Amino acid sequence: MDTATEKNLALLRTAYPTLASRDLDACVELLAENFIANLPGLPDPLYGREIWRLGTEAMWAGFPDLRIDVEDMFGADDKVAVRVHFRGTHRGTFQGVAATGRQVGFRSIEIYRIEGGRIAEEWVSPDMIGLMQQISPVPADH
């Protein structure tokens, strides 16, 4: 494997534990100034480090004990792909759903483009349907 790919993998191997430690300032420093987030369901990418921070804060508000397990990681050229398993307890409002106290688990496939030793762009595909099914209110007739 070439040195650039190894450096990119090392960057993501640092990023996930930093995220798990909830050091948002350190995480933001791993992002390029002109960071781009590509999210499913949105017609256009989102831009900027603050967008990333807001999304992360929303997850932690809904799931304050969120655990992050990297299940697989590999890289080629300027890209790193990661398969992640998230687990936590729904203890705060998330996507308009009030806390249920339910344990949840969901996976995400994430691809990162590295530029200049920082994360320049991400494509994330979390299983939001599965997550929302786990926290949605149970219909009264069940």
Short mmCIF file of N, CA and C in Angstrom, two decimals, residues 49-100:
data_model
loop_
_atom_site.label_atom_id
_atom_site.label_comp_id
_atom_site.label_asym_id
_atom_site.label_seq_id
_atom_site.Cartn_x
_atom_site.Cartn_y
_atom_site.Cartn_z
N ARG A 49 -17.44 23.35 8.04
CA ARG A 49 -17.19 22.61 9.27
C ARG A 49 -18.36 22.72 10.25
N GLU A 50 -19.02 23.87 10.28
CA GLU A 50 -20.11 24.07 11.23
C GLU A 50 -21.30 23.16 10.94
N ILE A 51 -21.51 22.85 9.67
CA ILE A 51 -22.58 21.91 9.30
C ILE A 51 -22.30 20.55 9.94
N TRP A 52 -21.05 20.11 9.85
CA TRP A 52 -20.67 18.85 10.47
C TRP A 52 -20.90 18.91 11.98
N ARG A 53 -20.45 19.99 12.59
CA ARG A 53 -20.59 20.14 14.05
C ARG A 53 -22.07 20.09 14.46
N LEU A 54 -22.95 20.78 13.74
CA LEU A 54 -24.38 20.81 14.07
C LEU A 54 -24.99 19.42 13.97
N GLY A 55 -24.63 18.67 12.94
CA GLY A 55 -25.15 17.31 12.78
C GLY A 55 -24.70 16.40 13.91
N THR A 56 -23.44 16.53 14.31
CA THR A 56 -22.90 15.73 15.40
C THR A 56 -23.56 16.09 16.72
N GLU A 57 -23.73 17.37 16.96
CA GLU A 57 -24.40 17.81 18.19
C GLU A 57 -25.83 17.30 18.25
N ALA A 58 -26.53 17.25 17.12
CA ALA A 58 -27.90 16.75 17.09
C ALA A 58 -27.94 15.26 17.45
N MET A 59 -26.97 14.49 16.96
CA MET A 59 -26.91 13.06 17.32
C MET A 59 -26.67 12.90 18.81
N TRP A 60 -25.72 13.65 19.36
CA TRP A 60 -25.41 13.53 20.79
C TRP A 60 -26.55 14.01 21.67
N ALA A 61 -27.30 15.01 21.21
CA ALA A 61 -28.45 15.48 21.99
C ALA A 61 -29.51 14.38 22.08
N GLY A 62 -29.71 13.65 21.01
CA GLY A 62 -30.69 12.57 21.00
C GLY A 62 -30.20 11.30 21.66
N PHE A 63 -28.89 11.05 21.54
CA PHE A 63 -28.29 9.81 22.03
C PHE A 63 -27.00 10.14 22.78
N PRO A 64 -27.12 10.66 24.00
CA PRO A 64 -25.93 11.16 24.71
C PRO A 64 -24.90 10.08 25.05
N ASP A 65 -25.30 8.82 25.05
CA ASP A 65 -24.34 7.74 25.34
C ASP A 65 -23.91 7.02 24.07
N LEU A 66 -24.04 7.67 22.93
CA LEU A 66 -23.75 7.05 21.63
C LEU A 66 -22.35 6.44 21.62
N ARG A 67 -22.29 5.16 21.24
CA ARG A 67 -21.02 4.45 21.08
C ARG A 67 -20.77 4.22 19.60
N ILE A 68 -19.52 4.28 19.22
CA ILE A 68 -19.13 4.17 17.81
C ILE A 68 -18.16 3.02 17.67
N ASP A 69 -18.54 2.01 16.90
CA ASP A 69 -17.66 0.87 16.65
C ASP A 69 -17.34 0.80 15.17
N VAL A 70 -16.07 1.00 14.83
CA VAL A 70 -15.64 0.87 13.44
C VAL A 70 -15.49 -0.63 13.17
N GLU A 71 -16.26 -1.12 12.21
CA GLU A 71 -16.26 -2.54 11.89
C GLU A 71 -15.35 -2.87 10.72
N ASP A 72 -15.09 -1.90 9.87
CA ASP A 72 -14.26 -2.14 8.69
C ASP A 72 -13.75 -0.81 8.18
N MET A 73 -12.54 -0.79 7.68
CA MET A 73 -11.97 0.43 7.11
C MET A 73 -10.93 0.05 6.07
N PHE A 74 -11.02 0.68 4.91
CA PHE A 74 -10.01 0.45 3.88
C PHE A 74 -9.90 1.70 3.02
N GLY A 75 -8.77 1.82 2.33
CA GLY A 75 -8.55 3.02 1.54
C GLY A 75 -7.89 2.73 0.21
N ALA A 76 -8.05 3.67 -0.68
CA ALA A 76 -7.40 3.65 -1.99
C ALA A 76 -7.28 5.09 -2.45
N ASP A 77 -6.11 5.43 -2.95
CA ASP A 77 -5.86 6.78 -3.44
C ASP A 77 -6.23 7.80 -2.36
N ASP A 78 -7.13 8.75 -2.68
CA ASP A 78 -7.47 9.80 -1.71
C ASP A 78 -8.75 9.50 -0.94
N LYS A 79 -9.24 8.26 -1.01
CA LYS A 79 -10.50 7.90 -0.37
C LYS A 79 -10.29 6.84 0.72
N VAL A 80 -11.14 6.94 1.76
CA VAL A 80 -11.20 5.94 2.82
C VAL A 80 -12.66 5.58 3.02
N ALA A 81 -12.95 4.28 3.04
CA ALA A 81 -14.31 3.79 3.29
C ALA A 81 -14.37 3.17 4.67
N VAL A 82 -15.47 3.43 5.37
CA VAL A 82 -15.62 2.95 6.75
C VAL A 82 -17.02 2.39 6.93
N ARG A 83 -17.09 1.23 7.58
CA ARG A 83 -18.37 0.65 7.98
C ARG A 83 -18.45 0.78 9.49
N VAL A 84 -19.49 1.48 9.96
CA VAL A 84 -19.58 1.85 11.37
C VAL A 84 -20.89 1.34 11.97
N HIS A 85 -20.81 0.95 13.24
CA HIS A 85 -22.01 0.55 13.99
C HIS A 85 -22.17 1.51 15.16
N PHE A 86 -23.30 2.19 15.21
CA PHE A 86 -23.61 3.13 16.28
C PHE A 86 -24.62 2.46 17.23
N ARG A 87 -24.44 2.67 18.53
CA ARG A 87 -25.38 2.16 19.54
C ARG A 87 -25.55 3.23 20.61
N GLY A 88 -26.76 3.32 21.13
CA GLY A 88 -26.99 4.28 22.20
C GLY A 88 -28.41 4.20 22.71
N THR A 89 -28.73 5.14 23.60
CA THR A 89 -30.05 5.21 24.21
C THR A 89 -30.70 6.52 23.81
N HIS A 90 -31.93 6.44 23.35
CA HIS A 90 -32.67 7.62 22.90
C HIS A 90 -33.14 8.41 24.13
N ARG A 91 -32.31 9.35 24.56
CA ARG A 91 -32.59 10.10 25.80
C ARG A 91 -32.91 11.57 25.55
N GLY A 92 -32.91 11.99 24.32
CA GLY A 92 -33.23 13.37 23.99
C GLY A 92 -33.98 13.42 22.67
N THR A 93 -34.58 14.57 22.38
CA THR A 93 -35.32 14.71 21.13
C THR A 93 -34.37 14.55 19.95
N PHE A 94 -34.81 13.76 18.98
CA PHE A 94 -34.04 13.56 17.75
C PHE A 94 -35.00 13.54 16.57
N GLN A 95 -34.74 14.40 15.60
CA GLN A 95 -35.58 14.51 14.40
C GLN A 95 -37.05 14.68 14.79
N GLY A 96 -37.29 15.46 15.85
CA GLY A 96 -38.64 15.75 16.28
C GLY A 96 -39.30 14.67 17.13
N VAL A 97 -38.58 13.59 17.40
CA VAL A 97 -39.13 12.50 18.22
C VAL A 97 -38.59 12.65 19.64
N ALA A 98 -39.50 12.83 20.60
CA ALA A 98 -39.11 12.98 22.01
C ALA A 98 -38.45 11.70 22.51
N ALA A 99 -37.63 11.84 23.51
CA ALA A 99 -36.90 10.71 24.09
C ALA A 99 -37.84 9.56 24.43
N THR A 100 -37.42 8.35 24.08
CA THR A 100 -38.20 7.15 24.37
C THR A 100 -37.51 6.27 25.40
#
